[in-house]
Coordinates of C-alpha atoms and ligand atoms in Angstrom, one line a residue:
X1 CA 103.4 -190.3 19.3
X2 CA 104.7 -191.4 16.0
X3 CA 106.9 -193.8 17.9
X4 CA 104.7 -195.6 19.5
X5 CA 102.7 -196.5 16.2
X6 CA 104.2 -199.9 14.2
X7 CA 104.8 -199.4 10.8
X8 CA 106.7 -203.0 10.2
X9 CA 103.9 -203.9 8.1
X10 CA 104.1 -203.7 4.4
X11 CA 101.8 -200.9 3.0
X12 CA 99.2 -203.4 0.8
X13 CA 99.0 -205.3 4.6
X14 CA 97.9 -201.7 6.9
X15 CA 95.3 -201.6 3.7
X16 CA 94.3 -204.7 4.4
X17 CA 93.7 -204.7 7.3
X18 CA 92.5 -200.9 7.4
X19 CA 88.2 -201.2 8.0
X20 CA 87.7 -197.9 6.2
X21 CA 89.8 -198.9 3.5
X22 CA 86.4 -199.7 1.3
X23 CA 85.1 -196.1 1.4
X24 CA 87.7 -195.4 -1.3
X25 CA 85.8 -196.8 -3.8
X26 CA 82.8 -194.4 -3.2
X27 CA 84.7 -191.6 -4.5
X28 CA 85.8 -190.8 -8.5
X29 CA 90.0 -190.4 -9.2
X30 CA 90.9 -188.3 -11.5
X31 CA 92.8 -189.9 -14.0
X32 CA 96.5 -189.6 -15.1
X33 CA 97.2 -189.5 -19.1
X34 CA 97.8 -193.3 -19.4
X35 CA 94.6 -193.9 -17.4
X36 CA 95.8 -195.0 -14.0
X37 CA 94.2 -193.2 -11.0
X38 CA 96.0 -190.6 -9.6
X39 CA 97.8 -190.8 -6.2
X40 CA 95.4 -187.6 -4.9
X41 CA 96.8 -185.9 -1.7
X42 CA 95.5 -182.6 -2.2
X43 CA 92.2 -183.1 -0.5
X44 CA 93.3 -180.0 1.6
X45 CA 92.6 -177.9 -1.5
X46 CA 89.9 -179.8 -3.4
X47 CA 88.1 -182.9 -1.8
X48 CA 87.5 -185.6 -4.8
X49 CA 84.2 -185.8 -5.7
X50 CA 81.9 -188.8 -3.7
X51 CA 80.5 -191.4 -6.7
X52 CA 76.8 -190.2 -4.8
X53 CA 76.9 -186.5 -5.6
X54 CA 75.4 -187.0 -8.9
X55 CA 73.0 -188.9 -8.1
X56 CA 72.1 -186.3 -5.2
X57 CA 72.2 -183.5 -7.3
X58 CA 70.4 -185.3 -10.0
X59 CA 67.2 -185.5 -7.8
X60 CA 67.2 -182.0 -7.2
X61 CA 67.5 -181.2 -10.9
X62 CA 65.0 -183.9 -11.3
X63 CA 63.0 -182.2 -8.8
X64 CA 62.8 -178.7 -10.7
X65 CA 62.3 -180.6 -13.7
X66 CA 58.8 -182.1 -12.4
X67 CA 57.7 -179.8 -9.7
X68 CA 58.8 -176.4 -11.1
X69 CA 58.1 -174.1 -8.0
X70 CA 56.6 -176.4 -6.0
X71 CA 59.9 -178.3 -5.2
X72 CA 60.1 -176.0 -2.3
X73 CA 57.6 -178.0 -0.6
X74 CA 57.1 -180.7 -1.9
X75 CA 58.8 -183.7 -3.5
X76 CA 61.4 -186.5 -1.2
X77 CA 63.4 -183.5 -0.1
X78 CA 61.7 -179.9 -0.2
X79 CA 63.8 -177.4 -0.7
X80 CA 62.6 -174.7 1.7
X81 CA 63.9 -176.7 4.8
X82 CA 66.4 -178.1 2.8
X83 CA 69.4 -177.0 4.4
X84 CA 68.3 -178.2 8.0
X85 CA 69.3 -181.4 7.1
X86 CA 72.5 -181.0 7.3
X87 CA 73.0 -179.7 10.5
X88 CA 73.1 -182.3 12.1
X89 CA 76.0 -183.7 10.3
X90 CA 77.7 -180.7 10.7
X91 CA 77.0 -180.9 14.0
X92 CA 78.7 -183.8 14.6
X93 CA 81.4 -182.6 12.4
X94 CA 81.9 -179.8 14.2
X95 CA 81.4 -180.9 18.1
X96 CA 78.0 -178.5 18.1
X97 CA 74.7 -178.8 18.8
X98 CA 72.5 -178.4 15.5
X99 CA 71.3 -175.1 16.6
X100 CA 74.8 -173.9 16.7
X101 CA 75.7 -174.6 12.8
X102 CA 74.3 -173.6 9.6
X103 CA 75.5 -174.2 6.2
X104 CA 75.2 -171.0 3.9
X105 CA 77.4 -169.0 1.8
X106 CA 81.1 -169.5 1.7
X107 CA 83.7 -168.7 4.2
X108 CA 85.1 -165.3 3.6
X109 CA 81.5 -164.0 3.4
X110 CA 80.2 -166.1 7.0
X111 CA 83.6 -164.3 8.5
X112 CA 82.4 -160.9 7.4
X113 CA 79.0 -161.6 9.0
X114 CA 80.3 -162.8 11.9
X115 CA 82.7 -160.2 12.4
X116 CA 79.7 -157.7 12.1
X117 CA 78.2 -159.3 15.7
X118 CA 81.6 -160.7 17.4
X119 CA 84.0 -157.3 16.2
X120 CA 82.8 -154.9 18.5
X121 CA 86.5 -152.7 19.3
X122 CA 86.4 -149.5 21.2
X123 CA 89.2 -147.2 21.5
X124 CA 90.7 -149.3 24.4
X125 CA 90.1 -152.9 22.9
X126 CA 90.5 -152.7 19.3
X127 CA 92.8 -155.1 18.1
X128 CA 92.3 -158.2 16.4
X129 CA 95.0 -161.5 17.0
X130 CA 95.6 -163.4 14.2
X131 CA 98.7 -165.8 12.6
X132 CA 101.1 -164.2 11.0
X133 CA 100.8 -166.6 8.0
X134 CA 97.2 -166.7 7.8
X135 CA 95.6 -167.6 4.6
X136 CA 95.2 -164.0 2.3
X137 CA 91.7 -163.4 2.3
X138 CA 91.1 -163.7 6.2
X139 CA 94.0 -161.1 7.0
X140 CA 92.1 -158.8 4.4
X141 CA 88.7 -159.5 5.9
X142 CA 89.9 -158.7 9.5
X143 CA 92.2 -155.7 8.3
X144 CA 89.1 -154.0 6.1
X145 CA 86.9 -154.7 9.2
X146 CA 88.7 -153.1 11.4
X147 CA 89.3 -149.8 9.1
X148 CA 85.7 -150.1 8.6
X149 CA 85.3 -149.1 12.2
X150 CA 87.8 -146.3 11.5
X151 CA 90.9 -148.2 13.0
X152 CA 94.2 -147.8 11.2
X153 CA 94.7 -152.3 10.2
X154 CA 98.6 -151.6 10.7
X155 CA 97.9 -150.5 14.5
X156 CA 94.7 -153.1 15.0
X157 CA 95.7 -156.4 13.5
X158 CA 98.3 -158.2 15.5
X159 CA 100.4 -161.3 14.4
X160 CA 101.2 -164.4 15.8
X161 CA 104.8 -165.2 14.6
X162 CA 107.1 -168.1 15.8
X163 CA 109.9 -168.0 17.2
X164 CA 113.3 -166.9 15.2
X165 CA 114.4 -170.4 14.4
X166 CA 111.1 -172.2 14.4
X167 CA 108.7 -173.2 12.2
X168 CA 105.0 -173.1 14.4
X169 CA 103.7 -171.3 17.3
X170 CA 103.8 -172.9 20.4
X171 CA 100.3 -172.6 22.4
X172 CA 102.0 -171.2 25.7
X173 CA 103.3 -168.1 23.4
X174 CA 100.2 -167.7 22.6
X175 CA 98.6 -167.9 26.2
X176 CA 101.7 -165.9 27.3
X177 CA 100.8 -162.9 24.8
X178 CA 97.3 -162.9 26.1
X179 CA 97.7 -162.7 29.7
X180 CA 100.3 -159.6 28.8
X181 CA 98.3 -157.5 26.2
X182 CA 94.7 -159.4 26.5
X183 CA 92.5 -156.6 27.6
X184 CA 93.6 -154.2 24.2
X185 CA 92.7 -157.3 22.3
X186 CA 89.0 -157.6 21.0
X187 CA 89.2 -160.6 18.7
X188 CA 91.7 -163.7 18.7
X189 CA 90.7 -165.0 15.3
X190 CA 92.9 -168.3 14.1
X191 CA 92.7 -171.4 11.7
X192 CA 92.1 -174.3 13.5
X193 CA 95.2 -175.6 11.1
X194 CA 97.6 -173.1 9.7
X195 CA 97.3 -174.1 6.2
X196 CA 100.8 -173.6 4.9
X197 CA 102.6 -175.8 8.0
X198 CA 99.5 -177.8 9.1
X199 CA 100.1 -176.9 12.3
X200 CA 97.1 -177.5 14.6
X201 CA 96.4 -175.3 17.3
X202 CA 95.2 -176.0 21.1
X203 CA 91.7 -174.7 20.1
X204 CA 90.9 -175.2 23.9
X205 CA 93.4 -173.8 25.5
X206 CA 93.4 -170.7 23.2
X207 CA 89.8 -170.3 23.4
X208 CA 89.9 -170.7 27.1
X209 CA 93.3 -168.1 27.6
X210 CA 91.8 -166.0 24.8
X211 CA 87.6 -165.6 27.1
X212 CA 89.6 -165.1 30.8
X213 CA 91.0 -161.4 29.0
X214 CA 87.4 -160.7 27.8
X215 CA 88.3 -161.5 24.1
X216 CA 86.1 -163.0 21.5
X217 CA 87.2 -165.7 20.2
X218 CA 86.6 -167.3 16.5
X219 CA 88.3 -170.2 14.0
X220 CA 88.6 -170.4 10.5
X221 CA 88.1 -174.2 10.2
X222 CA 88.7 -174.3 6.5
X223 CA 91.7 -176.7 7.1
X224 CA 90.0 -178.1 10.5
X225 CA 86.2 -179.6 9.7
X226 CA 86.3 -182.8 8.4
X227 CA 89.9 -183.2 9.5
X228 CA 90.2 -182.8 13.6
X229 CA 87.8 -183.9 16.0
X230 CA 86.2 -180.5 17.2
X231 CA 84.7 -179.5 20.3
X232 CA 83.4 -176.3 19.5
X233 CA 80.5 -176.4 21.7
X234 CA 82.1 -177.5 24.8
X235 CA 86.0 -175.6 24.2
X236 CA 83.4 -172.3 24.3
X237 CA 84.7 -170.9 21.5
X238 CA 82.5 -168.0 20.3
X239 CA 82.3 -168.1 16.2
X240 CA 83.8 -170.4 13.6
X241 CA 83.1 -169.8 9.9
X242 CA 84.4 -172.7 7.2
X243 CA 83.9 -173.6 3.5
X244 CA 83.2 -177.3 2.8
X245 CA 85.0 -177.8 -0.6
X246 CA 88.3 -179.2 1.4
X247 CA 88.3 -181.8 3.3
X248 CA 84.3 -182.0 3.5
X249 CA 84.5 -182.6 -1.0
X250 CA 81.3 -181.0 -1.2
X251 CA 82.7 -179.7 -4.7
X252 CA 84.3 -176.5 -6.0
X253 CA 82.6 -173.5 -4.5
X254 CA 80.4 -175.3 -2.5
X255 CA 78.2 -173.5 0.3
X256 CA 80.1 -173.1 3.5
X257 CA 79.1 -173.0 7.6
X258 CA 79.1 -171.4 10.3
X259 CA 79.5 -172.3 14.0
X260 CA 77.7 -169.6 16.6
X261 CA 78.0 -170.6 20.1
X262 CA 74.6 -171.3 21.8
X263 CA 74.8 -168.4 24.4
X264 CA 74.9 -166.0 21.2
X265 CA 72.3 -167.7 19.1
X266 CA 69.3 -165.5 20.9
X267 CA 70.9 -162.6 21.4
X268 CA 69.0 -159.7 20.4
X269 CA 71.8 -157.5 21.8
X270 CA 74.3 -158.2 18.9
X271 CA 74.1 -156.2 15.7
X272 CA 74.2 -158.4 12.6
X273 CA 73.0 -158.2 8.9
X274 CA 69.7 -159.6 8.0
X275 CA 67.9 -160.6 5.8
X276 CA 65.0 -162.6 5.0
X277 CA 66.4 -166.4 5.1
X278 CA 67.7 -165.4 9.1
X279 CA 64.1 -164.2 9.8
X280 CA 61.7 -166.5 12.5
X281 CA 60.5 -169.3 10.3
X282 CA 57.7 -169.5 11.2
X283 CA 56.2 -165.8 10.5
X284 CA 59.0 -165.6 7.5
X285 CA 56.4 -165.8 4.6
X286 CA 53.7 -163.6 5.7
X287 CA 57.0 -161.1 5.1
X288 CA 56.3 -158.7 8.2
X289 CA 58.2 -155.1 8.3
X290 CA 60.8 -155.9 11.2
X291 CA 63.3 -158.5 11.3
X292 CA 63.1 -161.1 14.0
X293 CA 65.7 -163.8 14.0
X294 CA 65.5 -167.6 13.9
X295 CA 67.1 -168.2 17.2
X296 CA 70.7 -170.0 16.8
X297 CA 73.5 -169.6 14.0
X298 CA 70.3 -170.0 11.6
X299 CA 69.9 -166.4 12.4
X300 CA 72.9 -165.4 10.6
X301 CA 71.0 -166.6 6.8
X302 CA 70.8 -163.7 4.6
X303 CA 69.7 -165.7 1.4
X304 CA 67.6 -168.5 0.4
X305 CA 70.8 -171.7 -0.3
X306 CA 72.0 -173.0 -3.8
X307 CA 70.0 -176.7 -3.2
X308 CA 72.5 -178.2 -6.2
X309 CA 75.6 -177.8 -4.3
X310 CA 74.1 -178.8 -1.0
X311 CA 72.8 -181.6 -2.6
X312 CA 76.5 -182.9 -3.3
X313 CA 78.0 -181.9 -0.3
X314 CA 74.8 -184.0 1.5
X315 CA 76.5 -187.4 0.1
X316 CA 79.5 -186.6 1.1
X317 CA 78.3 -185.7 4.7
X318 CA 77.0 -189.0 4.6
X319 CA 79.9 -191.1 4.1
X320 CA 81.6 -189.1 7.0
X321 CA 78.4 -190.2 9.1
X322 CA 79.5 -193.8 8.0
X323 CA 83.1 -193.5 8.7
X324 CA 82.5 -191.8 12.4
X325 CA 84.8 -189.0 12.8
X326 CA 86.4 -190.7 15.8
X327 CA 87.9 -193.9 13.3
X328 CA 88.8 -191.1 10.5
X329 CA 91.0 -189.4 13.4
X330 CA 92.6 -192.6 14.6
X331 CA 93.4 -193.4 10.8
X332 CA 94.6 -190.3 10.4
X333 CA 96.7 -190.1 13.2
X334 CA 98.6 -193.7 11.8
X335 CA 98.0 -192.5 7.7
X336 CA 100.2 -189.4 8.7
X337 CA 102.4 -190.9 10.8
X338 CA 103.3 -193.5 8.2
X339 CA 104.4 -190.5 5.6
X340 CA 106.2 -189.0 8.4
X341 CA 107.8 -192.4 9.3
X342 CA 109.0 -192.5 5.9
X343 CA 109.9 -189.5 5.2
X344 CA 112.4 -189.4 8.1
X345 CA 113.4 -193.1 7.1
X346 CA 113.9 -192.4 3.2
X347 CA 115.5 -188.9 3.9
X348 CA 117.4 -189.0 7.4
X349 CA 118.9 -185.5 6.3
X350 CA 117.8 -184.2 3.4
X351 CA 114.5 -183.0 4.2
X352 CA 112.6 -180.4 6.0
X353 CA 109.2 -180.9 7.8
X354 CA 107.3 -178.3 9.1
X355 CA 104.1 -179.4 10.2
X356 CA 105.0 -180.6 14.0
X357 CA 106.0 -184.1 15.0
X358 CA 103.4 -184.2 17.9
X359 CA 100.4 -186.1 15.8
X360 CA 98.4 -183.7 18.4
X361 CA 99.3 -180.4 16.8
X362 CA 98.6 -181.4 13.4
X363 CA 96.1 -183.1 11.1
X364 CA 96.5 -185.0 8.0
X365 CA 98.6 -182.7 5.9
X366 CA 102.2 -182.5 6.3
X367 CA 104.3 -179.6 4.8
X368 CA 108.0 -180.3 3.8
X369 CA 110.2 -177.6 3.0
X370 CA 112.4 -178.8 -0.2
X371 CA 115.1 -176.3 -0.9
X372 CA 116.5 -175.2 -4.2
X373 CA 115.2 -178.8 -5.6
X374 CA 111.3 -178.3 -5.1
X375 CA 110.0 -177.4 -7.4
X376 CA 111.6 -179.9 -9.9
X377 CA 111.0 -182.7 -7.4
X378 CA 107.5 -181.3 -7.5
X379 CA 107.1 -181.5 -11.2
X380 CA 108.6 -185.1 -11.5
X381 CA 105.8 -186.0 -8.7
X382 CA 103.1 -184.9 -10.9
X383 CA 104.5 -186.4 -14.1
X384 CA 104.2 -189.7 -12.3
X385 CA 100.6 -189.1 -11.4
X386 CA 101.2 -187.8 -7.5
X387 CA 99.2 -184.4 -6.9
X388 CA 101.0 -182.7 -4.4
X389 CA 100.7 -178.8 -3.5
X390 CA 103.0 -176.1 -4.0
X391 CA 103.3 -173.4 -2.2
X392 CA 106.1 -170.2 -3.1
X393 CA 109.0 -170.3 -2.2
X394 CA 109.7 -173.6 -1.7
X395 CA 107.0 -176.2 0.7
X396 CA 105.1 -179.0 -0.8
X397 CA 101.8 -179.7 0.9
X398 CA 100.9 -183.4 0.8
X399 CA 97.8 -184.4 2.7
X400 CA 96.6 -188.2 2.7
X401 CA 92.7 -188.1 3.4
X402 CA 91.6 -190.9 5.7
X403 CA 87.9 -190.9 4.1
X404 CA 89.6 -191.8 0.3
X405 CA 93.6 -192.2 0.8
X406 CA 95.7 -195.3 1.7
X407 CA 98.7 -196.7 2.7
X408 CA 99.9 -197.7 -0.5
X409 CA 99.2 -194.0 -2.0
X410 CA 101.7 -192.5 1.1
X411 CA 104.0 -195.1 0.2
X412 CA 104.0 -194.7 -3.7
X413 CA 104.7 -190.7 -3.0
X414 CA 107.2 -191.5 -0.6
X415 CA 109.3 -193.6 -3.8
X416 CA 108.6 -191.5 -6.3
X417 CA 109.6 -188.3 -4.3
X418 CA 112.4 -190.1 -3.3
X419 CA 113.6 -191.1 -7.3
X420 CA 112.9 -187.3 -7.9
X421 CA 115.7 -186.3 -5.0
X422 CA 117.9 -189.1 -6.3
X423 CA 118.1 -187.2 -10.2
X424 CA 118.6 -184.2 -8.6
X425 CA 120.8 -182.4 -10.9
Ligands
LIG1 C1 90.4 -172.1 1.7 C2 90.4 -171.0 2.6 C3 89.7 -169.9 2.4 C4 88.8 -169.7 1.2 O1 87.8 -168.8 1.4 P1 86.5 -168.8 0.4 O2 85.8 -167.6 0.9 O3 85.8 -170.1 0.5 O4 87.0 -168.6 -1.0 C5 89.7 -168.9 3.4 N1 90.5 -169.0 4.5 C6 91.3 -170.1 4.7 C7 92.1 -170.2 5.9 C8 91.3 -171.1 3.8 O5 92.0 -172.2 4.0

C-alpha cells in the first residue's frame, strides 16, 4: 500500500496542497515553554480541544444562567432531547443507523451494561475471546463479569496472542480459533485497534467468523471511532461501547457511546439495567411503575447526560461532519504512510515498527519499539516540543490526526527523533 503512495513532495508542498489542511486552525495547541505550538501526535490519548467547544459549552452554561430549570425545554437547544442530536453524527461515525447509537456514560461503564444483555454463558458456552494485550480495564470488566456469573476468569477469558516471533494477530488465526473451539465461546470481544501496536482488526471478517459459531460479538472502539471508517451496522456486529475523549476530542472525561445492533434494539427478551433515562419517552414523565424501553441502543440510558460535555464534543462532531470521514481516511492512509515512509528511510535498521505495514490493518497511530534508547529518545522528543506516548517497556506511540495534524508535524518528529538516535550515548 505504502508503495504505491508518492512522497517525492516536500512536506510544506502535501500541506499545500492537502484540502483539509485548514481545519487545523479550528483547534487550540498547547503550547511549548518558548511559546511555539506543540507538534501534538497524541490525539490517541487526548484529542486537542476544537476553538468551538467554548463557545458550545458557553451556551449551555448561558442557558442555566437564564432559564434555570426550564433549559430542559426550552431555549435554542433544550436539554431533555439534547443528546439526540448527536446521533446522527455518531451515526455516521460509526456506520449505524441513529437508532443504533447513543451517547451516554463512558466506556467501561456502556461495556458493563452491555455485557449485562450480550454475556449470557452457560456451563457449555462460557468463555469470553479477547486480545491478549487488551487495554486494562476491559480485561477486568470481562474477567469480573464472568465471575459474576460464578465462572472461574482464569478458565472463562481466553486470549488472543500472536504468534512467537510476531508482533499482531493475523485475522485467519483468529477465524481458525473460532471454527475449532467456537461453540464454548460466548463472547468475542476486541478493540477495533489494539491500542499498544495499532493494529486494526478485520472487524468483518471477525464479526462474521465470530456469528457462524453462535458467538456474540462486541468492539471496544476507543481507538477505532473517529479513526477507521466503520461499518457496524452492515459487518453485523452485535455491541460496540466507546469513549469520545480520543480521537473524537470531545474533552477529558467526556460522555461516551454505544453501538446496539438494530435486531437487538427491541428486544424485550434481553435482560439489561434500567433506569429511567432508557424508559419509552413518551410515557417517561408521567413516571409509571414498570420499565418499558425506548426501542434502539437509547434503551440502554440509565441517567439523564452531563449537557456541558456533550456540548463540547457536539463541535467537534461537527468538524468531522465537515471533513467527511471518507477524506479523513484517505488523509490518513497517506499522513501515516508518510511517517512510515520516513521512518524506514531515516532509520533502514535501527528501528522497530509494530503497527502493520498494510495501511489496511492499521489506523493513524504507529507504534515503534525503541530498545534500550527509548525512553531518552522519548524525553529529547518532548524537550523539543513533540508529544509522543510512552508505553513500558520500551514502544513510543505517535499518532498524526488527519482532522488537526500535518505533514510538516510527521516530518519535524521524524528529525528530531532522528537527532535524539544520533546523541545516543
Ligand atoms: C481509553 C480506553 C478505555 C478507557 O475507558 P474509560 O472507561 O473511558 O476510562 C477503555 N478501553 C480501551 C481499549 C481504551 O483505549
Amino acid at each position: 500500500m505504502d508503495d504505491r503512495l508518492d512522497f517525492s513532495m516536500s512536506a510544506s508542498d502535501m500541506d499545500a496542497g492537502d484540502e483539509l489542511s485548514p481545519i487545523r486552525s479550528r483547534f487550540h495547541f498547547p503550547r511549548t515553554e518558548k511559546g511555539a505550538d506543540s507538534v501534538y501526535l497524541v490525539g490517541h490519548s487526548l484529542g486537542l480541544q476544537p476553538k468551538a467547544a467554548r463557545d458550545y459549552v458557553d451556551r449551555e452554561l448561558e442557558a442555566w444562567r437564564r432559564l434555570g430549570v426550564e433549559g430542559h425545554f426550552e431555549g435554542d437547544n433544550p436539554w431533555m432531547p439534547y443528546h439526540e442530536a448527536l446521533a446522527e453524527p455518531l451515526a455516521r461515525l460509526a456506520g449505524a443507523l441513529p437508532i443504533e447509537v447513543v451517547a451516554m456514560n463512558t466506556l467501561t461503564v456502556n461495556l458493563h451494561l452491555m455485557l449485562v444483555s450480550f454475556y449470557r454463558p452457560t456451563p457449555e458456552r462460557h468463555r469470553i475471546l479477547i486480545e491478549g494485550s487488551a487495554f486494562p480495564s476491559d480485561q477486568y470488566a470481562v474477567a469480573s463479569q464472568a465471575a459474576w456469573h460464578g465462572f472461574d476468569p482464569a478458565e472463562s477469558v481466553i486470549e488472543l496472542r500472536p504468534r512467537e516471533g510476531e508482533d499482531f494477530i493475523r485475522t485467519r488465526d483468529v477465524e481458525e480459533l473460532l471454527e475449532q473451539e467456537g461453540e464454548t465461546i460466548a463472547l468475542v470481544f476486541l478493540g477495533g485497534v489494539n491500542y499498544l501496536t495499532g493494529q486494526a482488526f478485520d472487524m468483518e471478517r471477525i464479526a462474521e467468523a465470530g456469528r457462524r459459531q453462535g458467538c456474540v460479538v462486541g468492539y471496544d472502539l476507543a481507538h477505532a471511532i473517529g479513526n477507521l471508517e466503520l461499518r457496524l451496522h452492515d459487518w453485523d456486529v452485535d455491541f460496540a461501547v466507546w469513549c469520545s475523549y480520543k480521537y473524537l476530542n470531545g474533552g477529558p472525561g467526556c460522555v461516551g457511546g454505544c453501538f446496539v445492533h438494530e435486531r437487538h434494539g427491541r428486544s424485550d427478551d434481553l435482560p439489561r439495567f434500567a433506569g429511567w433515562w432508557g424508559h419509552d419517552k413518551a410515557t417517561r414523565f408521567r413516571m409509571p411503575e414498570v420499565f418499558e424501553a425506548t426501542p434502539g441502543a437509547e434503551g440502554w440510558q440509565l441517567s439523564n447526560p452531563p449537557i456541558l460535555p456533550l456540548a463540547a464534543l457536539r463541535a467537534s462532531l461537527e468538524l468531522f461532519d465537515e471533513a467527511g470521514m471518507d477524506r479523513l481516511r484517505a488523509k490518513s492512509e497517506r499522513l501515516t504512510g508518510y511517517l512510515v515512509h520516513l521512518l524506514r528511510t531515516r532509520f533502514p535498521d535501527g528501528l522497530s515498527i509494530i503497527t502493520p505495514a498494510d495501511a489496511e490493518q492499521r489506523g493513524c497511530q504507529v507504534s515503534l519499539r525503541t530498545g534500550p534508547e527509548g525512553r531518552r529518545v522519548h524525553r529529547h522528543l518532548s524537550e523539543h516540543g513533540i508529544w509522543c506516548d510512552w508505553r513500558e517497556p520500551d514502544v513510543i506511540r505517535v499518532a498524526p490526526v488527519p482532522l488537526y495534524n500535518s505533514y510538516s508535524d510527521v516530518h519535524r518528529f521524524v528529525e528530531v527523533m532522528a537527532e535524539g538516535m544520533g546523541s545516543a550515548g
